[in-house]
Short mmCIF file of C-alpha atoms in Angstrom, two decimals:
data_model
loop_
_atom_site.label_atom_id
_atom_site.label_comp_id
_atom_site.label_asym_id
_atom_site.label_seq_id
_atom_site.Cartn_x
_atom_site.Cartn_y
_atom_site.Cartn_z
CA MET A 10 -0.14 0.08 -0.35
CA ALA A 11 1.15 3.38 -0.90
CA GLU A 12 2.10 5.63 1.59
CA LYS A 13 0.28 8.91 2.63
CA ILE A 14 1.31 12.45 1.80
CA LEU A 15 1.27 13.86 5.54
CA PHE A 16 2.08 17.42 6.45
CA THR A 17 1.69 18.45 10.08
CA SER A 18 1.93 22.09 12.15
CA GLU A 19 1.95 22.91 15.55
CA SER A 20 0.58 26.10 17.68
CA VAL A 21 0.78 26.68 21.32
CA ALA A 22 -1.85 29.22 23.03
CA GLU A 23 -1.04 32.53 24.51
CA GLY A 24 -0.79 30.69 28.00
CA HIS A 25 1.81 28.36 26.70
CA PRO A 26 5.12 29.50 29.14
CA ASP A 27 7.42 30.25 26.11
CA LYS A 28 4.22 32.54 24.48
CA ILE A 29 4.11 34.11 28.40
CA ALA A 30 7.47 35.44 27.32
CA ASP A 31 6.97 36.42 23.94
CA GLN A 32 4.35 38.20 24.80
CA ILE A 33 6.00 40.33 27.93
CA SER A 34 8.83 41.01 25.34
CA ASP A 35 6.96 42.45 22.96
CA ALA A 36 4.57 44.06 25.77
CA VAL A 37 8.04 45.95 27.07
CA LEU A 38 8.58 47.18 23.12
CA ASP A 39 5.07 48.23 22.51
CA ALA A 40 5.30 50.52 25.11
CA ALA A 41 8.21 52.05 24.50
CA LEU A 42 7.55 52.79 20.83
CA ALA A 43 4.72 54.21 22.02
CA GLN A 44 6.41 57.02 24.17
CA ASP A 45 9.56 56.87 21.78
CA PRO A 46 9.04 55.43 18.18
CA TYR A 47 12.93 55.26 17.82
CA SER A 48 13.43 52.90 21.11
CA ARG A 49 16.15 50.33 20.62
CA VAL A 50 14.86 47.14 22.50
CA ALA A 51 16.12 43.70 22.64
CA CYS A 52 14.19 41.86 25.57
CA GLU A 53 14.39 38.97 26.75
CA VAL A 54 12.25 36.89 29.21
CA PHE A 55 12.64 33.46 31.50
CA THR A 56 9.44 32.71 33.36
CA THR A 57 9.37 29.40 35.73
CA THR A 58 6.66 28.53 38.62
CA ASN A 59 5.62 31.86 39.79
CA CYS A 60 8.50 33.69 38.60
CA VAL A 61 9.53 36.12 35.70
CA ILE A 62 13.04 37.24 34.88
CA VAL A 63 12.89 40.15 31.71
CA GLY A 64 16.87 41.23 30.79
CA GLY A 65 18.08 42.58 27.54
CA GLU A 66 19.50 46.22 25.86
CA ILE A 67 16.77 48.74 25.99
CA THR A 68 17.78 52.46 24.70
CA THR A 69 15.23 54.58 24.83
CA ASN A 70 13.79 57.74 26.00
CA ALA A 71 10.37 56.27 27.51
CA THR A 72 9.74 55.47 30.81
CA LEU A 73 8.98 52.32 31.10
CA ASP A 74 7.57 50.55 34.40
CA ILE A 75 8.64 46.67 32.82
CA GLU A 76 7.47 44.94 35.92
CA GLN A 77 3.65 46.38 35.83
CA ILE A 78 3.76 45.14 32.11
CA ALA A 79 5.06 42.02 32.67
CA ARG A 80 2.18 41.57 35.23
CA GLN A 81 -0.56 42.98 33.13
CA THR A 82 0.57 41.10 30.49
CA LEU A 83 0.03 37.50 32.58
CA ILE A 84 -2.94 38.66 33.92
CA ASP A 85 -4.27 39.62 30.78
CA ILE A 86 -3.82 36.09 29.86
CA GLY A 87 -5.58 34.78 32.13
CA TYR A 88 -2.75 33.90 35.00
CA THR A 89 -4.64 35.13 37.84
CA ASN A 90 -4.02 32.13 40.41
CA GLU A 91 -0.53 30.01 41.95
CA ALA A 92 -2.71 26.75 40.45
CA TYR A 93 -1.85 27.51 36.78
CA GLY A 94 1.62 27.85 37.74
CA ILE A 95 2.01 31.50 38.15
CA ASP A 96 -0.04 34.79 39.43
CA GLY A 97 0.24 37.97 37.91
CA LYS A 98 -0.71 39.59 41.04
CA THR A 99 1.78 37.96 43.52
CA CYS A 100 4.65 36.27 41.50
CA GLU A 101 8.03 37.45 41.98
CA VAL A 102 9.34 39.64 38.69
CA ARG A 103 13.02 40.57 38.27
CA VAL A 104 14.37 43.31 35.79
CA LEU A 105 17.59 42.76 34.72
CA VAL A 106 17.94 45.38 31.81
CA HIS A 107 20.78 47.63 30.53
CA THR A 108 21.20 50.18 27.68
CA GLN A 109 22.47 48.88 24.14
CA SER A 110 25.92 47.75 23.06
CA ALA A 111 27.73 50.80 21.70
CA ASP A 112 29.32 48.31 18.89
CA ILE A 113 26.07 47.05 17.83
CA ALA A 114 24.49 51.09 18.01
CA GLN A 115 27.44 51.88 15.75
CA GLY A 116 26.64 48.98 13.04
CA VAL A 117 23.03 50.36 13.33
CA ASP A 118 23.51 54.11 12.95
CA THR A 119 26.64 54.12 10.27
CA SER A 120 25.62 53.86 6.58
CA SER A 121 27.38 55.00 4.00
CA ASP A 122 24.00 56.83 2.74
CA THR A 123 23.07 58.89 5.68
CA GLN A 124 19.65 58.71 5.16
CA ALA A 125 19.57 54.91 6.08
CA ILE A 126 20.83 52.69 8.66
CA GLY A 127 22.65 49.76 8.82
CA ALA A 128 21.94 46.29 9.88
CA GLY A 129 21.30 45.56 13.26
CA ASP A 130 23.09 42.21 12.28
CA GLN A 131 23.70 39.62 9.86
CA GLY A 132 21.89 37.21 9.05
CA ILE A 133 19.36 35.59 6.98
CA MET A 134 15.41 35.58 7.45
CA PHE A 135 12.21 33.44 4.68
CA GLY A 136 9.07 34.98 3.93
CA TYR A 137 6.78 32.69 2.19
CA ALA A 138 3.48 32.61 0.66
CA THR A 139 0.95 29.96 -0.58
CA ASN A 140 -2.45 29.88 -2.55
CA GLU A 141 -3.42 27.66 -0.47
CA THR A 142 -5.77 29.20 1.93
CA GLU A 143 -7.37 32.67 1.79
CA ASN A 144 -4.96 34.10 4.09
CA LEU A 145 -2.01 32.78 1.74
CA MET A 146 -0.69 30.59 4.71
CA PRO A 147 0.00 26.88 4.85
CA LEU A 148 -3.24 24.97 5.75
CA ALA A 149 -1.87 23.25 8.85
CA ILE A 150 -0.34 25.62 10.66
CA GLU A 151 -3.93 28.24 9.72
CA LEU A 152 -6.18 25.35 10.94
CA ALA A 153 -3.49 25.05 14.34
CA HIS A 154 -3.78 28.59 15.32
CA ALA A 155 -7.17 28.41 14.57
CA LEU A 156 -7.95 26.01 17.33
CA VAL A 157 -6.33 27.41 20.33
CA ARG A 158 -7.33 30.53 19.23
CA LYS A 159 -10.94 29.67 19.27
CA ALA A 160 -10.34 27.34 22.84
CA SER A 161 -8.71 30.43 24.59
CA VAL A 162 -11.54 32.75 23.30
CA LEU A 163 -13.70 30.46 24.57
CA ARG A 164 -12.10 29.79 27.78
CA LYS A 165 -11.62 33.53 28.76
CA SER A 166 -15.62 34.27 28.04
CA GLY A 167 -15.81 31.30 30.51
CA GLU A 168 -18.03 29.35 28.44
CA PHE A 169 -15.13 26.65 28.06
CA LYS A 170 -15.36 25.03 31.19
CA TRP A 171 -12.18 23.63 33.56
CA ALA A 172 -9.90 25.09 30.96
CA ARG A 173 -6.74 26.60 31.89
CA PRO A 174 -4.41 29.13 29.84
CA ASP A 175 -1.78 26.44 28.52
CA MET A 176 -2.60 24.36 25.38
CA LYS A 177 -1.36 23.15 22.13
CA SER A 178 -2.32 22.03 19.25
CA GLN A 179 -1.20 19.69 16.16
CA VAL A 180 -2.87 19.06 12.83
CA THR A 181 -1.94 17.03 10.16
CA VAL A 182 -3.07 17.76 6.38
CA ASP A 183 -3.66 14.36 4.35
CA TYR A 184 -2.55 15.57 0.23
CA THR A 185 -2.32 12.29 -1.12
CA THR A 186 -5.48 12.80 -3.59
CA GLU A 187 -7.47 15.24 -2.37
CA THR A 188 -6.85 17.88 0.42
CA GLN A 189 -8.21 16.53 3.98
CA ILE A 190 -7.68 16.13 7.33
CA ASP A 191 -5.85 13.65 8.85
CA THR A 192 -5.27 14.32 12.05
CA VAL A 193 -6.22 16.85 14.80
CA LEU A 194 -4.35 16.45 18.76
CA MET A 195 -5.24 19.17 21.22
CA SER A 196 -3.51 19.61 24.33
CA ILE A 197 -5.44 21.61 26.82
CA GLN A 198 -4.48 22.46 30.82
CA HIS A 199 -7.34 21.91 32.97
CA ASP A 200 -8.51 22.07 36.57
CA ASP A 201 -7.92 19.05 38.83
CA ASP A 202 -12.15 18.44 39.34
CA PHE A 203 -12.51 18.22 36.00
CA ASP A 204 -15.01 16.20 34.18
CA GLU A 205 -12.67 14.24 31.78
CA GLN A 206 -15.86 13.23 29.33
CA ALA A 207 -17.55 16.05 29.20
CA PHE A 208 -14.32 18.06 28.86
CA LYS A 209 -13.09 16.03 25.66
CA ALA A 210 -17.30 15.91 23.95
CA TYR A 211 -17.24 19.87 24.75
CA VAL A 212 -13.04 19.75 22.70
CA LYS A 213 -14.37 17.66 20.18
CA LYS A 214 -17.85 19.70 19.17
CA HIS A 215 -17.31 23.13 19.89
CA ILE A 216 -13.26 23.83 19.31
CA ILE A 217 -12.06 21.45 17.09
CA ASP A 218 -15.19 20.25 14.82
CA ALA A 219 -16.30 23.99 14.33
CA VAL A 220 -13.11 24.91 13.15
CA ILE A 221 -12.57 21.98 10.67
CA CYS A 222 -16.04 23.08 9.61
CA ASP A 223 -15.28 26.82 9.20
CA TYR A 224 -12.05 25.52 6.81
CA GLY A 225 -14.81 23.56 5.00
CA PHE A 226 -13.29 20.03 6.11
CA THR A 227 -15.24 16.78 7.52
CA THR A 228 -14.39 15.69 10.83
CA PRO A 229 -11.07 14.53 10.87
CA LYS A 230 -9.96 11.01 10.59
CA ARG A 231 -8.60 10.89 13.97
CA ILE A 232 -8.92 13.09 16.69
CA LEU A 233 -6.72 13.03 20.09
CA ILE A 234 -7.55 15.30 23.01
CA ASN A 235 -5.33 15.08 25.78
CA PRO A 236 -4.03 11.93 25.04
CA THR A 237 -2.11 11.45 28.37
CA GLY A 238 -5.41 11.88 30.29
CA ARG A 239 -4.76 14.56 32.66
CA PHE A 240 -2.88 17.63 31.96
CA VAL A 241 -3.35 19.67 34.86
CA ILE A 242 0.36 21.03 36.01
CA GLY A 243 1.00 23.36 33.34
CA GLY A 244 2.11 27.10 32.25
CA PRO A 245 5.51 28.03 33.63
CA HIS A 246 5.21 25.24 36.59
CA GLY A 247 5.13 22.61 34.34
CA ASP A 248 7.66 24.22 31.93
CA ALA A 249 10.17 26.99 31.92
CA GLY A 250 9.27 29.75 29.31
CA LEU A 251 11.79 31.28 26.92
CA THR A 252 11.54 34.24 24.56
CA GLY A 253 11.96 32.60 20.95
CA ARG A 254 11.70 29.24 21.67
CA LYS A 255 8.39 28.71 19.63
CA ILE A 256 9.85 30.32 15.72
CA ILE A 257 8.38 27.61 13.63
CA VAL A 258 4.89 28.40 15.62
CA ASP A 259 5.68 31.69 14.78
CA THR A 260 5.98 31.46 10.85
CA TYR A 261 5.12 29.16 9.01
CA GLY A 262 4.65 25.99 10.48
CA GLY A 263 7.84 23.79 8.92
CA ALA A 264 6.48 24.26 5.41
CA ALA A 265 8.83 26.96 4.93
CA ARG A 266 12.59 27.23 6.09
CA HIS A 267 13.61 29.55 8.52
CA GLY A 268 16.22 31.76 9.26
CA GLY A 269 16.92 30.92 12.74
CA GLY A 270 16.36 34.41 14.32
CA ALA A 271 13.19 34.79 16.31
CA PHE A 272 11.00 38.38 16.40
CA SER A 273 9.72 38.79 19.56
CA GLY A 274 11.57 41.40 21.74
CA LYS A 275 13.26 43.15 19.17
CA ASP A 276 12.49 46.34 17.40
CA CYS A 277 12.51 47.01 13.71
CA THR A 278 16.39 48.12 13.36
CA LYS A 279 16.61 44.07 13.93
CA VAL A 280 16.11 42.70 10.82
CA ASP A 281 15.57 38.94 12.29
CA ARG A 282 12.82 40.87 12.54
CA SER A 283 11.79 43.47 10.28
CA GLY A 284 13.84 41.18 7.20
CA ALA A 285 11.48 38.39 7.81
CA TYR A 286 8.30 40.74 7.76
CA ALA A 287 9.62 42.01 4.46
CA ALA A 288 10.28 38.55 2.84
CA ARG A 289 6.42 37.45 3.77
CA PHE A 290 5.63 41.01 2.35
CA VAL A 291 7.03 40.29 -0.96
CA ALA A 292 6.12 36.56 -0.91
CA LYS A 293 2.41 37.26 -0.14
CA ASN A 294 2.64 39.99 -2.81
CA ILE A 295 3.72 37.54 -5.85
CA VAL A 296 1.38 35.04 -5.01
CA ALA A 297 -1.79 37.29 -5.09
CA ALA A 298 -0.72 38.86 -7.96
CA LYS A 299 -1.01 35.36 -9.39
CA LEU A 300 2.64 35.40 -10.55
CA ALA A 301 3.61 32.12 -8.61
CA GLU A 302 0.75 29.43 -6.63
CA ARG A 303 3.58 29.38 -4.00
CA CYS A 304 6.74 31.76 -3.80
CA GLU A 305 9.52 31.56 -0.83
CA ILE A 306 12.03 34.95 -0.47
CA GLN A 307 15.27 34.51 1.14
CA LEU A 308 17.17 37.73 2.28
CA SER A 309 20.82 38.40 3.36
CA TYR A 310 22.13 41.14 5.57
CA ALA A 311 25.54 41.90 7.20
CA ILE A 312 25.65 44.08 9.93
CA GLY A 313 26.25 48.19 9.32
CA VAL A 314 25.36 47.41 5.85
CA SER A 315 22.05 48.75 4.13
CA GLU A 316 21.48 46.83 0.98
CA PRO A 317 21.13 43.42 1.57
CA ILE A 318 24.02 40.94 0.28
CA SER A 319 21.59 38.61 -1.34
CA ILE A 320 17.70 38.47 -2.51
CA ALA A 321 17.09 35.16 -3.97
CA VAL A 322 13.50 33.35 -5.06
CA ASP A 323 12.07 30.29 -5.11
CA THR A 324 8.32 29.74 -6.81
CA PHE A 325 9.04 25.88 -6.60
CA GLY A 326 8.24 25.01 -10.21
CA THR A 327 4.94 27.14 -9.89
CA GLY A 328 5.79 30.95 -11.16
CA LYS A 329 4.46 32.19 -14.44
CA VAL A 330 7.32 34.05 -15.15
CA GLU A 331 11.26 32.99 -15.29
CA GLU A 332 12.50 33.89 -11.29
CA SER A 333 14.51 36.12 -13.27
CA VAL A 334 12.28 38.62 -13.85
CA LEU A 335 10.49 38.13 -10.25
CA LEU A 336 13.46 39.15 -8.86
CA GLN A 337 13.98 42.36 -10.86
CA ALA A 338 10.30 43.01 -10.44
CA ILE A 339 11.22 42.71 -6.77
CA ARG A 340 14.23 45.18 -6.85
CA GLN A 341 12.24 47.85 -8.59
CA ASN A 342 9.20 48.09 -6.27
CA PHE A 343 10.54 46.94 -2.95
CA ASP A 344 13.31 48.95 -0.91
CA LEU A 345 14.84 46.11 1.17
CA THR A 346 17.31 48.14 2.98
CA PRO A 347 16.53 48.36 6.98
CA ALA A 348 15.51 52.10 6.75
CA GLY A 349 13.33 51.32 3.24
CA ILE A 350 11.60 48.29 5.10
CA ILE A 351 10.84 50.34 8.42
CA ASP A 352 9.28 52.84 6.19
CA MET A 353 7.67 50.86 3.53
CA LEU A 354 6.00 48.94 7.16
CA GLU A 355 5.82 51.67 9.62
CA LEU A 356 7.11 49.60 11.78
CA ARG A 357 7.96 52.28 14.47
CA GLN A 358 4.44 51.94 15.81
CA PRO A 359 3.66 49.75 18.85
CA MET A 360 1.94 46.51 17.40
CA TYR A 361 3.68 43.87 18.31
CA LYS A 362 2.30 42.16 21.10
CA GLU A 363 -0.80 40.99 19.09
CA THR A 364 1.42 38.99 16.81
CA ALA A 365 3.55 37.23 19.97
CA ALA A 366 0.87 34.52 19.65
CA TYR A 367 -1.33 32.69 17.30
CA GLY A 368 1.50 33.89 14.24
CA HIS A 369 3.06 36.83 13.04
CA PHE A 370 1.80 36.26 9.36
CA GLY A 371 -1.39 35.26 8.21
CA ARG A 372 -3.40 37.33 10.69
CA SER A 373 -6.78 38.56 9.17
CA ASP A 374 -8.15 39.82 12.52
CA LEU A 375 -4.92 42.38 12.80
CA ASP A 376 -4.25 45.09 10.10
CA LEU A 377 -1.00 44.45 10.05
CA PRO A 378 1.50 46.18 7.21
CA TRP A 379 3.15 43.11 5.80
CA GLU A 380 0.29 41.35 5.24
CA ARG A 381 -1.56 44.01 3.19
CA THR A 382 -1.54 43.47 -0.88
CA SER A 383 -0.65 46.77 -1.77
CA LYS A 384 2.08 45.84 -4.36
CA VAL A 385 -0.07 43.36 -6.46
CA SER A 386 -1.19 46.07 -9.49
CA ALA A 387 3.01 47.41 -9.41
CA LEU A 388 4.45 43.83 -9.72
CA GLN A 389 2.45 42.35 -12.50
CA GLN A 390 3.19 45.75 -14.34
CA ALA A 391 6.77 45.32 -14.15
CA VAL A 392 6.76 41.66 -15.06
CA LEU A 393 4.92 42.22 -18.19
CA ALA A 394 7.74 44.73 -18.91
CA GLY A 395 10.30 42.44 -17.81
CA VAL A 396 8.83 39.56 -20.19
CA ALA A 397 8.42 42.48 -23.02
CA GLN A 398 12.41 43.37 -22.92
#
């Protein structure tokens, strides 16, 4: 019997320990940008049982109460009881923050073009888009995000009884013949005195079946809900959390490559973040313009240098024109210097905490500049001119 063609992606909810850290990091960034749009922020968070440590480098004119930002983020997520692993009202919060390295600052501030800035570090970044979903995201990661997000909304409303903030999902898509959902796995933290049968029935009917139906699919072939039977000990008590430890969840669920750099807690001069957003912006506009069914963009940078070292395009054989023509159109229509990206994508505004859970891409619930398809017409015209040459 022939093997099935399967692909799996996972997501985690806002109450997952690593996502707690990401959200605190980006909440600090947003607070700095709200007062000083030119803040330089590299904020890292570690969390464990009833404790949060915030460290890193911040250079800003803003006045920040980082301890209160951390506490409020925990409370907003729903961590208001020590039984959940951490309580935002009473937990220990340690702040270990200093100013940015002068060597790094020199690399950002110095450029051959006085109107530009240099990249804050070397590195490679990837962006991806596919026509598989309306948001031009891979199906598996889109479904995985939708599942934990719906569960979190129901938890916060009080409708989802016994649920606690820590949750994970995993979706396996079967591409063997026609696209269908093979397996859905959900692990959801719950109260000690829960009714297991009622809990699992609720998850299946109101979360899994509802989300899968919304996307036009029938009930998955296999559903696994808390397969170990119990998930009481969770949150930072069950596992320590760190900023930047869920980078595949943040991007494309493994359907595309990742440069390796995390996003959260970094201001827009860090190309780990801004370069990845720009690469997604380029790839999404190419697919939205119907110039390819799938597109992956790679950008690379050197510290202190404005222009990208390289730009690479891969359409996986789905491109409607030669990739060299697409590359020329990209160079004509996208300023991929750090300053150009910051201006093009309006990155000096506070908007990052909301991206720190449920993905940075494909977010139809947020008006994120890198998710807009404002370059479609320009790309189509540039490609036509390039083909005619």
